[in-house]
Short mmCIF file of C-alpha atoms and ligand atoms in Angstrom, two decimals:
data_model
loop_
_atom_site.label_atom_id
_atom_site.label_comp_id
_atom_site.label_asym_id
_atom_site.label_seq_id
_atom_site.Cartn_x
_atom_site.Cartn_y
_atom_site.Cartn_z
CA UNK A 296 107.81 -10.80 26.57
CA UNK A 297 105.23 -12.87 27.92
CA UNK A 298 107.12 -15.34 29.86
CA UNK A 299 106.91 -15.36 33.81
CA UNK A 300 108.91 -17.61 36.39
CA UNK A 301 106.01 -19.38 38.14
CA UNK A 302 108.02 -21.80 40.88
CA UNK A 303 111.07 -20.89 42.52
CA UNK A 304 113.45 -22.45 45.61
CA UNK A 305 116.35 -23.45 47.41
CA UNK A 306 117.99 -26.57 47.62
CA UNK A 307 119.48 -27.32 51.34
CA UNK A 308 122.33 -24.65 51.94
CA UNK A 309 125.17 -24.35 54.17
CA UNK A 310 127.46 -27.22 54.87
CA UNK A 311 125.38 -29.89 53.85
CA UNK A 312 127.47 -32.94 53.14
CA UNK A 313 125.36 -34.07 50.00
CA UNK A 314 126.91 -34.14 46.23
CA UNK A 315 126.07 -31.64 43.63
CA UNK A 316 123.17 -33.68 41.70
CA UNK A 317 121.57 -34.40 44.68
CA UNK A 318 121.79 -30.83 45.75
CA UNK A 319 120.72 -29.95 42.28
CA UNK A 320 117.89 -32.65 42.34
CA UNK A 321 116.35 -30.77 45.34
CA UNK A 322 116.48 -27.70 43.66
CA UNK A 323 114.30 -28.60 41.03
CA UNK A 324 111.50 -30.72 42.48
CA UNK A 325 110.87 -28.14 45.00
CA UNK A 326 110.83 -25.42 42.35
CA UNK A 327 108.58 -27.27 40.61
CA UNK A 328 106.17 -28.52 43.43
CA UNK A 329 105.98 -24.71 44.15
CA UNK A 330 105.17 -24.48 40.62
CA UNK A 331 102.96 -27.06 40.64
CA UNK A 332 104.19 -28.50 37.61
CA UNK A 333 106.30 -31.89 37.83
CA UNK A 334 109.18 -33.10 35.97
CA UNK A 335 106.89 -34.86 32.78
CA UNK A 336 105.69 -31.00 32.15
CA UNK A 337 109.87 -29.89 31.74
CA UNK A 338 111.31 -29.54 28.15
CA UNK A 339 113.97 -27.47 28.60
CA UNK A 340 116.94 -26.99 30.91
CA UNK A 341 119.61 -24.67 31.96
CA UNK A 342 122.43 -25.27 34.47
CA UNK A 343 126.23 -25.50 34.38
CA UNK A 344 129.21 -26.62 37.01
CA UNK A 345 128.55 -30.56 37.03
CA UNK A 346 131.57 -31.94 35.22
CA UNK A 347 131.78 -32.73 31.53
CA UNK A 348 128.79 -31.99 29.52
CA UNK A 349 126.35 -30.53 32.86
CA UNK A 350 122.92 -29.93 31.17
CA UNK A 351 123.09 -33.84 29.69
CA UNK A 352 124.18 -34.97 33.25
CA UNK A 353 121.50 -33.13 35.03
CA UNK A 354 118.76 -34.02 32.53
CA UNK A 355 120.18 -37.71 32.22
CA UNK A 356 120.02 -37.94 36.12
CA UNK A 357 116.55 -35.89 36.29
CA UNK A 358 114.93 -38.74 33.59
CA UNK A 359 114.69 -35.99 31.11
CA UNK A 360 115.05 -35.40 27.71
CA UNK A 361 114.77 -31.86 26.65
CA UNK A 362 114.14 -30.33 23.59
CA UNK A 363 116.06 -27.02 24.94
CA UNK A 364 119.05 -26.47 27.06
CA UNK A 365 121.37 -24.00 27.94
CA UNK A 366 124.72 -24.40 29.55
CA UNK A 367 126.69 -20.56 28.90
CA UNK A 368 129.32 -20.53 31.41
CA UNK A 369 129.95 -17.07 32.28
CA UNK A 370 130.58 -17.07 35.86
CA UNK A 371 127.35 -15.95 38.52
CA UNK A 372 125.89 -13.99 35.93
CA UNK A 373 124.84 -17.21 33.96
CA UNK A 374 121.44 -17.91 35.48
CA UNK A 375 120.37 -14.27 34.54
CA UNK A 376 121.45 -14.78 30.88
CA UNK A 377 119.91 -18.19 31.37
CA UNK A 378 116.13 -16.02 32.29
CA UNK A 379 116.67 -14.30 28.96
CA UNK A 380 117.07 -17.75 26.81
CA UNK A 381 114.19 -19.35 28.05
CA UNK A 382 112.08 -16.04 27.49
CA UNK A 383 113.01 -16.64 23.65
CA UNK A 384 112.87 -19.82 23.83
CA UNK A 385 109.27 -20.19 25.25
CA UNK A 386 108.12 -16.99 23.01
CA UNK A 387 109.68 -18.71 20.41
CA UNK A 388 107.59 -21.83 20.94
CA UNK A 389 111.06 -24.02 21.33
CA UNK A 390 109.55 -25.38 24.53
CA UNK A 391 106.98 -24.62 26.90
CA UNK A 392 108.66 -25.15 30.88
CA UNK A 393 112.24 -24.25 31.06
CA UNK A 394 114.33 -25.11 34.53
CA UNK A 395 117.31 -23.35 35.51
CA UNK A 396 119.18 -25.01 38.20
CA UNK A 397 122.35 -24.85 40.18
CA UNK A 398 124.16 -26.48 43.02
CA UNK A 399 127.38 -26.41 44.39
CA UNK A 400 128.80 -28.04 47.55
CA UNK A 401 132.01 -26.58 47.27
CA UNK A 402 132.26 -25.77 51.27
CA UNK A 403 131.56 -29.64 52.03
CA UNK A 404 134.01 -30.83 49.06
CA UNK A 405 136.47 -27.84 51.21
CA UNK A 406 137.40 -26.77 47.11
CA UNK A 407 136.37 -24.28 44.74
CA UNK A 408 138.69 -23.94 41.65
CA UNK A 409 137.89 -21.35 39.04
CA UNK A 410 140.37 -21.34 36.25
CA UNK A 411 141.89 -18.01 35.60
CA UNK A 412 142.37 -16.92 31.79
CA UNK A 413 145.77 -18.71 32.13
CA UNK A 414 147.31 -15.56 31.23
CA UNK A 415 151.09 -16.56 30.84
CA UNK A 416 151.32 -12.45 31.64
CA UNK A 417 149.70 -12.04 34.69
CA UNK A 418 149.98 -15.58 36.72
CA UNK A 419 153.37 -14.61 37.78
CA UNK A 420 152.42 -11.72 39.77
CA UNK A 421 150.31 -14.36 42.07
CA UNK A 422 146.76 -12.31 41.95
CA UNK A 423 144.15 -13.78 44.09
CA UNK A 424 141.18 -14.45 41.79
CA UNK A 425 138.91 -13.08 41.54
CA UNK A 426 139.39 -11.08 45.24
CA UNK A 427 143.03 -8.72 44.10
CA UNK A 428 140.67 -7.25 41.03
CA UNK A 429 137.72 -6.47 43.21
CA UNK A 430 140.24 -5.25 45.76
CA UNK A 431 141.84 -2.97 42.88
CA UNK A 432 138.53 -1.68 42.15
CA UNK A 433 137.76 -0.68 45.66
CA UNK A 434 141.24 1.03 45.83
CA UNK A 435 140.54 3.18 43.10
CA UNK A 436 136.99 3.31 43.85
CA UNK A 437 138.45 4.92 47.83
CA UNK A 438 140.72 6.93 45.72
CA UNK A 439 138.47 8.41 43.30
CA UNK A 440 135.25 9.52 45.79
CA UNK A 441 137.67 10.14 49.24
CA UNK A 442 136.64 7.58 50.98
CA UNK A 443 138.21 4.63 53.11
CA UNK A 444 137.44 1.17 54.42
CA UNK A 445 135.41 2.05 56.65
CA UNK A 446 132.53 3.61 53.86
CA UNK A 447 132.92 -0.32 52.57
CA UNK A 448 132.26 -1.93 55.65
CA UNK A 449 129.29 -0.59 56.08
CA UNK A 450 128.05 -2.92 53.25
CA UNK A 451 129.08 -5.77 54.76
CA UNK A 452 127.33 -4.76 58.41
CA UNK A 453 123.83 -4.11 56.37
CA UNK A 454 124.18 -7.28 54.46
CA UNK A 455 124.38 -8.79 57.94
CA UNK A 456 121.57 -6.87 59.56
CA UNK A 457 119.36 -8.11 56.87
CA UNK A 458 120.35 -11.82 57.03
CA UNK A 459 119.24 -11.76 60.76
CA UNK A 460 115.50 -11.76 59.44
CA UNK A 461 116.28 -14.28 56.88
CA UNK A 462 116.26 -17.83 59.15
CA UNK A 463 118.04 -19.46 56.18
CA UNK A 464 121.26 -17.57 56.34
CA UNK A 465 124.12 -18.49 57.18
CA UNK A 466 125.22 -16.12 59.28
CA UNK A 467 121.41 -16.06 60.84
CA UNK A 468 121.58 -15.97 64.77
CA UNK A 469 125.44 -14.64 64.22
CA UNK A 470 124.11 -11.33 65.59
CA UNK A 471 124.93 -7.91 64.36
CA UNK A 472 128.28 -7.35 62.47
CA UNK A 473 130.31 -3.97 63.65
CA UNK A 474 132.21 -2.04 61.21
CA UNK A 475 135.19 -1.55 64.04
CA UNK A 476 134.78 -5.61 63.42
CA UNK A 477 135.11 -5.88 59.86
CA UNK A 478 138.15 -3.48 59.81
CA UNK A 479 140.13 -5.88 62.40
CA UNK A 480 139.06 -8.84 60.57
CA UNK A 481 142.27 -10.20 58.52
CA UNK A 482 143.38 -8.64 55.15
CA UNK A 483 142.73 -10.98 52.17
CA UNK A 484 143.68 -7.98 49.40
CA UNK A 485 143.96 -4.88 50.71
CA UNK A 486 141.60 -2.97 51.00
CA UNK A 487 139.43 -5.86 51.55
CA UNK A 488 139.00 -8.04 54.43
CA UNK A 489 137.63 -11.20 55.33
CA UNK A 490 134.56 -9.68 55.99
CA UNK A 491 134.29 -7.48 52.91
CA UNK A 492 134.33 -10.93 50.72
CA UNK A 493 131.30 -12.98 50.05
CA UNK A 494 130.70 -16.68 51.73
CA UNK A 495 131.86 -20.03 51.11
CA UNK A 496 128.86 -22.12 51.30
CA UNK A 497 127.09 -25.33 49.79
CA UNK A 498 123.81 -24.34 48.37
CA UNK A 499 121.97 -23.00 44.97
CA UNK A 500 118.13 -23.22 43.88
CA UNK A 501 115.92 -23.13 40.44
CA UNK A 502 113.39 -21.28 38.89
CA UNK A 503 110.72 -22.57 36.55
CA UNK A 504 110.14 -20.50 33.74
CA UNK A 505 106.99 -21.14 31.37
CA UNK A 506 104.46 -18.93 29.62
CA UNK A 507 102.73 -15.95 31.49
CA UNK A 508 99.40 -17.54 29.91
CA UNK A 509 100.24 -20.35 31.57
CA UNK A 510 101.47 -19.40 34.65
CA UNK A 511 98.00 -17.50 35.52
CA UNK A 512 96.41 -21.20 35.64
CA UNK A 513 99.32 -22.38 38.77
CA UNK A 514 99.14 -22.05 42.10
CA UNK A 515 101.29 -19.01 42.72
CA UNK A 516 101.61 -15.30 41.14
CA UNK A 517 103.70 -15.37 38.22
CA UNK A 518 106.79 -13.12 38.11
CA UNK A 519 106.81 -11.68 34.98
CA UNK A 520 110.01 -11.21 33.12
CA UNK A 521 109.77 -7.56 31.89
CA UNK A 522 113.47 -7.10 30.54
CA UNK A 523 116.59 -8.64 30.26
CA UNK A 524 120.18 -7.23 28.93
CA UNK A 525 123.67 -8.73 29.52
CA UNK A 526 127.26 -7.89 28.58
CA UNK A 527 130.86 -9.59 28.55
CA UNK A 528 133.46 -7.95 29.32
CA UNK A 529 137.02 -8.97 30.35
CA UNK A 530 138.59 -12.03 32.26
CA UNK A 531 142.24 -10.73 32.64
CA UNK A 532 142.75 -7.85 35.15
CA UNK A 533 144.65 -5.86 33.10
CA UNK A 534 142.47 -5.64 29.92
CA UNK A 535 139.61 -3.67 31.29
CA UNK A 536 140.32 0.21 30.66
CA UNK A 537 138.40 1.74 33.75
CA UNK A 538 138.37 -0.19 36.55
CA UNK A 539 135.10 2.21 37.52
CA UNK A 540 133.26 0.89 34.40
CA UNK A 541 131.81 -2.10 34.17
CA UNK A 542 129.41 -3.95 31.97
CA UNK A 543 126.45 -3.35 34.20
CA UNK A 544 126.21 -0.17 32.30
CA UNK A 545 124.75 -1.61 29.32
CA UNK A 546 123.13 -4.67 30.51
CA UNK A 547 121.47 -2.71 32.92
CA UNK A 548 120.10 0.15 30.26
CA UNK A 549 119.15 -2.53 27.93
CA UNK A 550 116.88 -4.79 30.32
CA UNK A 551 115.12 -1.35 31.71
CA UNK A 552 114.67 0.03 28.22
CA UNK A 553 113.17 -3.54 26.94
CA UNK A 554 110.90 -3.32 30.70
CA UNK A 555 109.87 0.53 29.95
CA UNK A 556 110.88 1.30 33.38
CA UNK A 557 113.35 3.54 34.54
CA UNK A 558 115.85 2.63 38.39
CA UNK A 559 113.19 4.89 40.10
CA UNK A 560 110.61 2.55 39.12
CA UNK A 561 112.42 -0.28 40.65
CA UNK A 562 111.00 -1.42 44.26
CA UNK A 563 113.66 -4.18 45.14
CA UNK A 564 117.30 -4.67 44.14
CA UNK A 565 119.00 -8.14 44.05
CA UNK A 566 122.77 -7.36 42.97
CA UNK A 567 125.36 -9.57 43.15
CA UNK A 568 127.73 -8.99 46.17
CA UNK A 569 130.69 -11.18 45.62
CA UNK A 570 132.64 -8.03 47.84
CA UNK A 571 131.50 -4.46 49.14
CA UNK A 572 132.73 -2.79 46.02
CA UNK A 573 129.93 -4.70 43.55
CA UNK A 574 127.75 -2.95 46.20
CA UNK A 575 127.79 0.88 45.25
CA UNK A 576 129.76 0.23 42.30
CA UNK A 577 126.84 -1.98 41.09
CA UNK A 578 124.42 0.17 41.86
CA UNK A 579 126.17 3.40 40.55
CA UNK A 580 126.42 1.40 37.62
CA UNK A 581 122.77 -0.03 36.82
CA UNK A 582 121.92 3.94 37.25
CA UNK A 583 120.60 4.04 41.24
CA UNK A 584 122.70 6.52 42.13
CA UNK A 585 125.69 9.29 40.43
CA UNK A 586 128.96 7.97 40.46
CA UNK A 587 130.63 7.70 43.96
CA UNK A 588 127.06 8.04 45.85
CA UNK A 589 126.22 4.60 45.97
CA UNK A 590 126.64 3.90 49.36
CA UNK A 591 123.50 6.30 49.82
CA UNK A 592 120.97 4.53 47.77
CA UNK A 593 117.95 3.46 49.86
CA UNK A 594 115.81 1.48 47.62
CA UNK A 595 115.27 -2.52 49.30
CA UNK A 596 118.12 -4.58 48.32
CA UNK A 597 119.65 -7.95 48.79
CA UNK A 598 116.93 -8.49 51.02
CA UNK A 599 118.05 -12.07 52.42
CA UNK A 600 120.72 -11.14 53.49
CA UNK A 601 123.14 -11.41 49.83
CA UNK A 602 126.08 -12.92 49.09
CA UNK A 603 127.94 -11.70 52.07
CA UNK A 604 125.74 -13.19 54.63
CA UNK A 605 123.15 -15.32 52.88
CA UNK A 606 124.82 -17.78 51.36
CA UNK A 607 127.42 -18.10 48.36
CA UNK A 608 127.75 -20.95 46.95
CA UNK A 609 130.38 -20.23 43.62
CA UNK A 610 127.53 -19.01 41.23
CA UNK A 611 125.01 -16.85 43.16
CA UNK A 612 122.79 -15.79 40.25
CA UNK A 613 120.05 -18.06 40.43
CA UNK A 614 119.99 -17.32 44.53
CA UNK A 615 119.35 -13.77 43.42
CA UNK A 616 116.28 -14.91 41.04
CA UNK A 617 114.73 -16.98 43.96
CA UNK A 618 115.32 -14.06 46.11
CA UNK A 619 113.44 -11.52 43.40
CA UNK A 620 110.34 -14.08 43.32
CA UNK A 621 109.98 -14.24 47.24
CA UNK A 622 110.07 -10.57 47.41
CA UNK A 623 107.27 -10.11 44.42
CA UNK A 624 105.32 -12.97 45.54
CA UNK A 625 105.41 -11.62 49.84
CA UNK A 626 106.16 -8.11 50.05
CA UNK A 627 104.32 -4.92 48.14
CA UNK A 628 107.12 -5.00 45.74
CA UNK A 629 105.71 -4.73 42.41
CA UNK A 630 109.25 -4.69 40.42
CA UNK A 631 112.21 -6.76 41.35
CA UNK A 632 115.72 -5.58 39.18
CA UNK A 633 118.25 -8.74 39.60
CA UNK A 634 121.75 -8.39 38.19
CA UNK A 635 124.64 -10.70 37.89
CA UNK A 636 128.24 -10.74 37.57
CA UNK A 637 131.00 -13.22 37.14
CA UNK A 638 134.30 -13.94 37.28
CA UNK A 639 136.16 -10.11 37.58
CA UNK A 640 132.97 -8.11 36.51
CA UNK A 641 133.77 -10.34 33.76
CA UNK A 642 130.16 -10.98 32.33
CA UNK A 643 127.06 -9.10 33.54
CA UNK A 644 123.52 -10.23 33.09
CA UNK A 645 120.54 -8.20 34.49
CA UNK A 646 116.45 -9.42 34.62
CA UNK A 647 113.84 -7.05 35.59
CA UNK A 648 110.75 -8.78 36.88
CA UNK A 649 107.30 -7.69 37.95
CA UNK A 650 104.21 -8.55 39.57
CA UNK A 651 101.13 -9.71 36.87
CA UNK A 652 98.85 -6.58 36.36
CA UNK B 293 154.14 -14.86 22.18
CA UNK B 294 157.91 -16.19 23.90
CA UNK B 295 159.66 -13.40 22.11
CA UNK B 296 158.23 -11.05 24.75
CA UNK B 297 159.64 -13.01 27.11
CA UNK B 298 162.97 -13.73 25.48
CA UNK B 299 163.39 -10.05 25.64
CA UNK B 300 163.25 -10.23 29.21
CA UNK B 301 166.53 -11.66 29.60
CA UNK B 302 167.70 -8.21 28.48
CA UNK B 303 165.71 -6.45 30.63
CA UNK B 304 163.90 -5.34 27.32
CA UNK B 305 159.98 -4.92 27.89
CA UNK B 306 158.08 -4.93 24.72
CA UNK B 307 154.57 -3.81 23.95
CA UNK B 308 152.32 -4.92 20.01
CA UNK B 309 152.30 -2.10 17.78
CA UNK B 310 150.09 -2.38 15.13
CA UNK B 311 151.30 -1.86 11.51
CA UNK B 312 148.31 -1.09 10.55
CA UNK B 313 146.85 1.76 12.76
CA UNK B 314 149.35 2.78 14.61
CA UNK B 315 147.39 1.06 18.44
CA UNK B 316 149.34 -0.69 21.41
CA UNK B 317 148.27 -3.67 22.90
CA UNK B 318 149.39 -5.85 26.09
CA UNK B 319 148.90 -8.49 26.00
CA UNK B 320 150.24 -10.06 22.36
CA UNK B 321 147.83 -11.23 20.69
CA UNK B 322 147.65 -12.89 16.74
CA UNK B 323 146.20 -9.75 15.74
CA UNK B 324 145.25 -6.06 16.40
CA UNK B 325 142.48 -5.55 18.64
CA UNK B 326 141.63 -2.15 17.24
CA UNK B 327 141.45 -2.39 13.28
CA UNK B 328 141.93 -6.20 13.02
CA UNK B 329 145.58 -6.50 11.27
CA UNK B 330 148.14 -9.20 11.89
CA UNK B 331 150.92 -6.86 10.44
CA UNK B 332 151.87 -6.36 14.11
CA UNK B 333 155.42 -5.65 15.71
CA UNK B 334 157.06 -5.26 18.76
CA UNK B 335 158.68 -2.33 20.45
CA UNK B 336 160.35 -1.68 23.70
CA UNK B 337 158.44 0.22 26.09
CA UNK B 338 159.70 3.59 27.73
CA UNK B 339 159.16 1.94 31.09
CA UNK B 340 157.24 4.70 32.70
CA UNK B 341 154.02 4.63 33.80
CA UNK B 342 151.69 5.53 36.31
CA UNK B 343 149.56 3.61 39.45
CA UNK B 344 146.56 2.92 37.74
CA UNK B 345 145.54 0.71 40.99
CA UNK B 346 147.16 -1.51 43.24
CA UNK B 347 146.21 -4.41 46.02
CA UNK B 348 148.42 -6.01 49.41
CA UNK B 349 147.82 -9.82 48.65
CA UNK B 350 147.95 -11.49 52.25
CA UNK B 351 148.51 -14.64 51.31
CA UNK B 352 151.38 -18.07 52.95
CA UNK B 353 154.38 -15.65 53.12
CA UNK B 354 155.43 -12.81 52.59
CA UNK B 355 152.44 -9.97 51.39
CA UNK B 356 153.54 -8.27 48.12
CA UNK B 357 151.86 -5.75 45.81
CA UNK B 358 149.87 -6.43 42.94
CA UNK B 359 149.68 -3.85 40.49
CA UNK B 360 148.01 -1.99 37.82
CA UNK B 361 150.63 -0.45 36.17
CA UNK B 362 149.39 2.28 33.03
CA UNK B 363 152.11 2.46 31.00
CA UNK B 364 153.11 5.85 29.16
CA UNK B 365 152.14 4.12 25.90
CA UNK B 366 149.16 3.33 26.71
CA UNK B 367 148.24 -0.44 27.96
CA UNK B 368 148.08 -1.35 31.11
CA UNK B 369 150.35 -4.24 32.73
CA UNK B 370 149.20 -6.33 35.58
CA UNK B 371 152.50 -6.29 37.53
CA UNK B 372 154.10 -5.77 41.13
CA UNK B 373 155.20 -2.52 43.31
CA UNK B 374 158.74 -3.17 44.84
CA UNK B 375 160.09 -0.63 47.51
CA UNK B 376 157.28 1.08 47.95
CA UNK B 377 156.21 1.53 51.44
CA UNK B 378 153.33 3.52 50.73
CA UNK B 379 151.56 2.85 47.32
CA UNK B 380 149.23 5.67 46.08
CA UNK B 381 146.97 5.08 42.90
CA UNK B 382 148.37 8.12 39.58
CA UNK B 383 152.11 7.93 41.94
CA UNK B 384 154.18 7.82 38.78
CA UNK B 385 156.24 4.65 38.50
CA UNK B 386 159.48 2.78 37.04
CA UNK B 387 160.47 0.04 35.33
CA UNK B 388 162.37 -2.26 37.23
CA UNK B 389 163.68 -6.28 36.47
CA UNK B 390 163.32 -8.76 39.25
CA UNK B 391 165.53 -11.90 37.95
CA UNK B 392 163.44 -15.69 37.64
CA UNK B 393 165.53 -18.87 38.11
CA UNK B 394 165.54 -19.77 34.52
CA UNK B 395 167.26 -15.85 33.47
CA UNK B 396 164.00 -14.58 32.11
CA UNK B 397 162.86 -11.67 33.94
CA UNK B 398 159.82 -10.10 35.41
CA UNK B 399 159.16 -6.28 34.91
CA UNK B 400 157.84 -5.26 38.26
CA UNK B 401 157.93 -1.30 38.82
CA UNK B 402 159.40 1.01 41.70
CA UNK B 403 158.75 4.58 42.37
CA UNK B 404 159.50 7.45 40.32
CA UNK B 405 159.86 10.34 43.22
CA UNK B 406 162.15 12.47 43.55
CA UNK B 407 163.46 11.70 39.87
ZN1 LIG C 933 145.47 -1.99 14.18
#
């Protein structure tokens, strides 16, 4: 592919009091001044999450009219699939400048509904969803490799520990987070606590994708998009036949294979920690480590601090791309592997990027 | 699919068998997941089955357990462990009826020890 994201950023995060378009209206103007590229240069758009019809809303409200949109609605792993699209798209010559954007301000609106399957079969039991499947994985993840709680909380402490360094976090200047502390914090699912579950904040971001030609003539270094793979899965919990397989199998092989890398060539990780589990599950998964050793992989991940302390604002994929940039654009990081999930592990989208060369 | 529920009311749990290849499939669904068929019918389950995984929901009220239940045919049934003070995922497990206001019932299981 020869397609690179060349402006990336962050609308305002936290508890910000603003409504989703004008969260989502931040988000793209300051992905695109980054770009330096305004809104007469977009012709195509991807977001979801605003209502009926969201790409028309967003584009009607933005003054656009694109000639290419996407608006899959997958869950968290959307904005990775979304990467993938626009790739085509752009290769394709469907359009030249693709924005993906999202916003959500479900911790000022104090609601954030996501649907279930309606499963007349399994609403009776009174699952939490989506935190009793990921706390069904983790028991049979504990199970399986010997381990307890505490092996889990360490996640949550490092997630922590990095968001200290990351001024934009949410749980920035909360100081460090024990594991004796996320044990005694109260049981949502068992074996997951408050603390093993990911945040309830406003926020989201955008990424401007156009071509890699292109992107060489902006201000900043393009991140080129090197791979991309995806998989669905299932959306009730009792479909899925291994709770210890997910998708992130296959849409992790199939992004590397189309990059020509292998996980050892990978410098940074940004994986999608909606709980612990998705930690070393995730990463056991995607092919970082054997299965049950993925609380020992070392490679740079979720550097800002993830979904656990970061911010989380419904859908964290596109957090995860702006992340991915920042890293390729300020550290030596040369390749960035970013991988989404939604829902249950319901959908799984994975993007490998990397520095031009 | 209310037949599988109707069934209920005689403590009856039923799983899809396929006509066509022989599969079983929770839920019921218009057609066979496996081969395809609609020539599908329903049996009644042995109600055994094992712990595939389970969860405490803390929740308003009472906790309660939430269950992955892998039934001896096969599928798995998202369900609850009752009287079961200390769940274990692969603990064998029972079929067991807990009664809804409108005489349907829901198949929750209990343990199988010592049986
Ligand atoms: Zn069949």
């Amino acid at each position: 592919m020869t397609v690179a994201i060349a402006g990336a950023a962050e609308c305002d995060l936290g508890k910000t009091g603003l409504d989703v378009l004008t969260l989502q209206s931040q988000a793209v103007i300051r992905a695109l001044t980054d770009a330096g590229l305004t809104l007469s240069d977009v012709d195509g758009l991807a977001t979801n999450n605003i209502g009926r019809f969201p790409v028309i809303q967003l584009a009607e409200y933005l003054g656009l009219r694109p000639r290419w949109c996407d608006s899959t609605f997958v869950g968290g792993s959307a904005f990775e699939m979304y990467v993938a699209r626009a790739a085509q798209a752009i290769d394709a010559g469907q359009c030249s400048t693709v924005v993906i954007s999202y916003a959500s301000n479900q911790r000022s609106a104090r609601s954030r509904t996501l649907t279930a399957a309606g499963d007349e079969y399994e609403s009776p039991y009174r699952p939490l969803y989506p935190a009793s499947y990921y706390a069904m994985v983790a028991q049979r993840y504990l199970h399986t490799y010997g381990l307890d709680r505490r092996h889990l909380a360490q996640v949550a402490v490092s997630a922590r520990e990095r968001a200290q360094r990351n001024p934009k976090a949410w749980t920035y200047g909360a100081g460090p987070l024990t594991v004796e502390e996320v044990l005694a914090a109260p049981l949502v699912s068992s074996p997951l606590g408050v603390l093993d579950c990911c945040l309830v904040t406003d926020g989201g971001g955008a990424v401007v994708l156009t071509s890699l030609e292109r992107a060489r003539d902006l201000p900043r270094p393009p991140a080129v998009v090197l791979g991309c793979g995806e998989m669905l899965d299932h959306t009730s919990m009792a479909t899925a036949k291994d709770l210890l397989r997910t998708g992130a199998v296959e849409s992790g092989r199939t992004a590397l294979r189309a990059a020509g890398l292998t996980p050892a060539d990978i410098d940074v990780i940004q994986l999608y920690d909606a709980f612990t589990i998705s930690v070393p599950l995730g990463l056991e998964q995607l092919g970082f480590a054997a299965p049950g050793e993925g609380l020992s992989v070392t490679t740079p991940m979720n550097t800002g601090g993830g979904g656990l302390a970061y911010c989380h604002p419904g859908q964290f994929g596109v957090l995860l791309l702006v992340e991915a940039v920042r890293q390729l654009r300020e550290t030596s990081a040369e390749t960035a592997l970013v991988h989404g999930t939604g829902g249950i592990f319901s959908s799984h989208a994975t993007v490998i990027l990397g520095v031009d060369r | 699919m209310s037949e599988w529920w109707e069934a209920t009311r005689d403590h009856r749990l039923l799983l899809q068998h396929c006509d066509g290849c022989g599969s079983v499939q929770h839920y019921p669904r218009a057609l066979c997941i496996t081969c395809g068929s609609s020539d599908l019918s329903f049996r009644e389950a042995v109600g055994t089955g094992v712990v595939d995984s389970f969860t405490v929901v803390h929740r308003a009220g009472e906790p309660y357990v939430l269950a992955r239940v892998r039934l001896t045919e096969g599928p798995i049934l998202l369900t609850h462990l009752d009287d079961i003070a200390e769940p274990r995922c692969d603990m064998p497990v029972l079929l067991a009826w807990r009664p809804l206001p409108d005489g349907r019932h829901l198949p929750v299981f209990r343990s199988a020890d010592g049986l």
